[in-house]
GROMACS .gro file of C-alpha atoms in nm:
model
  202
    1ALA     CA    1  -4.276   5.225  -1.873
    2ASP     CA    2  -4.423   5.527  -2.039
    3ALA     CA    3  -4.176   5.766  -2.193
    4ALA     CA    4  -4.109   6.088  -2.014
    5ALA     CA    5  -4.253   6.401  -2.165
    6GLY     CA    6  -3.996   6.634  -2.316
    7SER     CA    7  -4.045   6.997  -2.407
    8ILE     CA    8  -3.853   7.320  -2.459
    9ASP     CA    9  -3.936   7.631  -2.260
   10LYS     CA   10  -3.920   7.990  -2.382
   11SER     CA   11  -3.548   8.011  -2.309
   12ASN     CA   12  -3.483   7.702  -2.524
   13ARG     CA   13  -3.406   7.492  -2.217
   14VAL     CA   14  -3.496   7.123  -2.246
   15ILE     CA   15  -3.747   7.008  -1.983
   16LEU     CA   16  -3.780   6.635  -1.903
   17ARG     CA   17  -4.087   6.561  -1.689
   18ASN     CA   18  -4.230   6.235  -1.564
   19ALA     CA   19  -4.526   6.145  -1.784
   20GLY     CA   20  -4.631   5.868  -1.544
   21GLY     CA   21  -4.489   5.521  -1.481
   22GLN     CA   22  -4.123   5.606  -1.532
   23ARG     CA   23  -3.902   5.577  -1.226
   24ASN     CA   24  -3.593   5.770  -1.335
   25GLY     CA   25  -3.534   6.068  -1.558
   26ILE     CA   26  -3.203   5.980  -1.726
   27VAL     CA   27  -3.016   5.654  -1.669
   28VAL     CA   28  -2.670   5.582  -1.812
   29VAL     CA   29  -2.562   5.230  -1.715
   30PRO     CA   30  -2.410   4.921  -1.878
   31GLY     CA   31  -2.643   4.726  -2.104
   32ASP     CA   32  -2.687   4.441  -1.856
   33ARG     CA   33  -2.811   4.688  -1.596
   34THR     CA   34  -3.095   4.848  -1.789
   35GLN     CA   35  -3.370   4.621  -1.657
   36CYS     CA   36  -3.321   4.721  -1.294
   37MET     CA   37  -3.658   4.594  -1.176
   38ASP     CA   38  -3.556   4.244  -1.286
   39CYS     CA   39  -3.304   4.259  -1.000
   40HIS     CA   40  -3.446   4.493  -0.736
   41LYS     CA   41  -3.765   4.491  -0.535
   42SER     CA   42  -3.739   4.868  -0.524
   43LEU     CA   43  -3.516   5.141  -0.664
   44ALA     CA   44  -3.550   5.335  -0.341
   45PRO     CA   45  -3.275   5.303  -0.081
   46PRO     CA   46  -3.140   5.055   0.019
   47PHE     CA   47  -3.218   4.907  -0.326
   48PRO     CA   48  -3.323   4.559  -0.200
   49LEU     CA   49  -3.250   4.270  -0.437
   50LEU     CA   50  -3.511   4.015  -0.539
   51PRO     CA   51  -3.468   3.664  -0.394
   52GLY     CA   52  -3.198   3.468  -0.575
   53VAL     CA   53  -3.034   3.773  -0.737
   54GLU     CA   54  -2.660   3.795  -0.670
   55PRO     CA   55  -2.498   4.135  -0.605
   56ILE     CA   56  -2.286   4.270  -0.888
   57THR     CA   57  -1.914   4.205  -0.863
   58GLU     CA   58  -1.787   4.383  -1.174
   59THR     CA   59  -1.721   4.747  -1.096
   60ASP     CA   60  -1.471   4.863  -1.359
   61PRO     CA   61  -1.596   5.142  -1.587
   62VAL     CA   62  -1.735   5.033  -1.922
   63LEU     CA   63  -1.884   5.363  -2.048
   64PHE     CA   64  -1.654   5.649  -2.147
   65ASP     CA   65  -1.665   6.023  -2.206
   66VAL     CA   66  -2.030   6.098  -2.131
   67GLU     CA   67  -2.155   6.457  -2.132
   68ILE     CA   68  -2.507   6.569  -2.036
   69SER     CA   69  -2.587   6.938  -2.021
   70GLY     CA   70  -2.857   7.202  -2.028
   71ILE     CA   71  -3.160   7.005  -1.912
   72ASN     CA   72  -3.423   7.011  -1.637
   73ILE     CA   73  -3.523   6.671  -1.495
   74GLU     CA   74  -3.842   6.693  -1.294
   75GLY     CA   75  -4.074   6.484  -1.081
   76PHE     CA   76  -3.948   6.124  -1.099
   77PRO     CA   77  -4.020   5.888  -0.809
   78ASN     CA   78  -3.664   5.756  -0.784
   79ASN     CA   79  -3.376   5.950  -0.941
   80GLY     CA   80  -3.328   6.246  -1.169
   81LEU     CA   81  -2.994   6.149  -1.328
   82PHE     CA   82  -2.849   5.808  -1.235
   83THR     CA   83  -2.524   5.678  -1.384
   84GLU     CA   84  -2.304   5.377  -1.318
   85ARG     CA   85  -1.955   5.265  -1.424
   86LEU     CA   86  -1.851   5.574  -1.620
   87ASP     CA   87  -1.495   5.683  -1.687
   88GLY     CA   88  -1.487   6.048  -1.785
   89PHE     CA   89  -1.814   6.238  -1.751
   90ARG     CA   90  -1.934   6.598  -1.745
   91PHE     CA   91  -2.274   6.691  -1.606
   92VAL     CA   92  -2.313   7.060  -1.678
   93ASP     CA   93  -2.613   7.283  -1.608
   94ILE     CA   94  -2.839   7.000  -1.493
   95TRP     CA   95  -3.140   7.102  -1.286
   96SER     CA   96  -3.284   6.814  -1.084
   97LEU     CA   97  -3.617   6.930  -0.945
   98ASN     CA   98  -3.832   6.726  -0.705
   99ASN     CA   99  -3.700   6.383  -0.794
  100ASN     CA  100  -3.791   6.177  -0.492
  101ASN     CA  101  -3.481   5.979  -0.391
  102TYR     CA  102  -3.171   6.132  -0.549
  103GLY     CA  103  -3.122   6.422  -0.783
  104ILE     CA  104  -2.783   6.368  -0.951
  105PHE     CA  105  -2.636   6.030  -0.861
  106PRO     CA  106  -2.309   5.904  -1.015
  107THR     CA  107  -2.188   5.574  -0.875
  108LEU     CA  108  -1.903   5.331  -0.948
  109SER     CA  109  -1.745   5.596  -1.168
  110LYS     CA  110  -1.429   5.802  -1.200
  111ASN     CA  111  -1.283   6.116  -1.357
  112GLY     CA  112  -1.606   6.313  -1.356
  113VAL     CA  113  -1.737   6.666  -1.309
  114VAL     CA  114  -2.074   6.796  -1.187
  115THR     CA  115  -2.084   7.172  -1.233
  116ARG     CA  116  -2.318   7.469  -1.270
  117SER     CA  117  -2.606   7.244  -1.168
  118ARG     CA  118  -2.894   7.253  -0.922
  119ALA     CA  119  -3.057   6.981  -0.713
  120THR     CA  120  -3.368   7.048  -0.505
  121GLY     CA  121  -3.651   6.855  -0.346
  122ALA     CA  122  -3.493   6.511  -0.290
  123ASN     CA  123  -3.607   6.305   0.006
  124ASP     CA  124  -3.253   6.174   0.033
  125SER     CA  125  -2.963   6.351  -0.141
  126GLY     CA  126  -2.961   6.628  -0.396
  127ILE     CA  127  -2.622   6.521  -0.529
  128TRP     CA  128  -2.478   6.185  -0.420
  129VAL     CA  129  -2.131   6.072  -0.524
  130GLU     CA  130  -2.107   5.704  -0.430
  131THR     CA  131  -1.819   5.454  -0.461
  132SER     CA  132  -1.640   5.677  -0.711
  133ASP     CA  133  -1.295   5.831  -0.767
  134ASN     CA  134  -1.164   6.168  -0.885
  135ILE     CA  135  -1.495   6.353  -0.897
  136GLN     CA  136  -1.542   6.731  -0.884
  137VAL     CA  137  -1.866   6.898  -0.770
  138THR     CA  138  -1.842   7.273  -0.826
  139HIS     CA  139  -2.044   7.591  -0.876
  140SER     CA  140  -2.374   7.417  -0.800
  141LEU     CA  141  -2.677   7.479  -0.578
  142MET     CA  142  -2.823   7.214  -0.347
  143GLU     CA  143  -3.130   7.318  -0.149
  144ASP     CA  144  -3.443   7.177   0.012
  145ASN     CA  145  -3.316   6.818   0.022
  146VAL     CA  146  -3.260   6.587   0.317
  147ASN     CA  147  -2.886   6.583   0.236
  148GLY     CA  148  -2.762   6.860   0.013
  149LEU     CA  149  -2.439   6.687  -0.092
  150GLU     CA  150  -2.356   6.329   0.005
  151ILE     CA  151  -2.021   6.162  -0.056
  152SER     CA  152  -1.983   5.798   0.043
  153ASN     CA  153  -1.717   5.528  -0.003
  154SER     CA  154  -1.538   5.748  -0.254
  155ASP     CA  155  -1.185   5.880  -0.292
  156ASP     CA  156  -1.023   6.194  -0.433
  157ILE     CA  157  -1.338   6.406  -0.423
  158TYR     CA  158  -1.326   6.785  -0.464
  159ALA     CA  159  -1.631   6.994  -0.373
  160ALA     CA  160  -1.589   7.372  -0.397
  161TYR     CA  161  -1.768   7.694  -0.483
  162ASN     CA  162  -2.113   7.545  -0.422
  163GLU     CA  163  -2.405   7.690  -0.231
  164ILE     CA  164  -2.571   7.437  -0.002
  165ARG     CA  165  -2.872   7.573   0.186
  166ASN     CA  166  -3.204   7.484   0.348
  167ASN     CA  167  -3.134   7.110   0.366
  168THR     CA  168  -3.173   6.889   0.670
  169VAL     CA  169  -2.798   6.810   0.642
  170GLY     CA  170  -2.578   7.034   0.432
  171VAL     CA  171  -2.289   6.798   0.355
  172ALA     CA  172  -2.269   6.431   0.457
  173VAL     CA  173  -1.941   6.241   0.409
  174PHE     CA  174  -1.929   5.870   0.491
  175VAL     CA  175  -1.693   5.576   0.470
  176LEU     CA  176  -1.929   5.296   0.562
  177GLN     CA  177  -1.979   4.925   0.529
  178ASP     CA  178  -2.141   4.898   0.186
  179ALA     CA  179  -2.397   4.624   0.134
  180LEU     CA  180  -2.250   4.536  -0.206
  181PHE     CA  181  -1.883   4.629  -0.195
  182GLY     CA  182  -1.773   4.623   0.168
  183ILE     CA  183  -1.548   4.893   0.315
  184ARG     CA  184  -1.307   5.079   0.087
  185PRO     CA  185  -0.995   5.143   0.295
  186ASP     CA  186  -0.866   5.386   0.029
  187ALA     CA  187  -1.177   5.606   0.044
  188ASN     CA  188  -1.030   5.883   0.253
  189ARG     CA  189  -0.935   6.187   0.044
  190PHE     CA  190  -1.192   6.465   0.037
  191THR     CA  191  -1.145   6.834  -0.032
  192ILE     CA  192  -1.445   7.044   0.069
  193LYS     CA  193  -1.366   7.414   0.061
  194ARG     CA  194  -1.494   7.756  -0.036
  195ASN     CA  195  -1.857   7.647  -0.032
  196TRP     CA  196  -2.134   7.862   0.111
  197ILE     CA  197  -2.310   7.621   0.346
  198HIS     CA  198  -2.586   7.792   0.542
  199ASP     CA  199  -2.935   7.758   0.692
  200ASN     CA  200  -2.924   7.379   0.709
  201ASN     CA  201  -3.012   7.145   0.999
  202ARG     CA  202  -3.377   7.242   0.993
   0.00000   0.00000   0.00000
């Protein structure tokens, strides 16, 4: 795929825009997962696999201590920031703007923080924490998405001091049958408090 176009605006903020042909803005995944289209028909939900491709069974983290900060990610047809199998991450001051499926999307990860960030314009979820443990989402803005914040099949999640507005659904929390990993019976601890959730359900 073509590389995304990077630039710096007048405030010295890094801007990452889709230059055409690239599906995701930033992807941090294990090396055997980098060629996603060798496995999936589509990277849009529900991520259908190609015929003959077996679902992944290894879920333990293999990438450690990742920090991404101070960047705009704009206009990608799938995801703004997608990560998988991280242990220890900090996403700070990330602006996901008009990325079609998901804005900020950590999955199969643990011990992470998303803070002082913004996610707008997703046709699914602005921020989606999926099949993950011990994740904090704080001091962030989610607006003009279908779901502002989605948490699914995850445990020990703390979401506080966010503003979540003008979404179809403000906050969606699910423990569901997962196509790849089944039901997680331990996925039941969520703390959602001191958020300003308003003007949703439109």
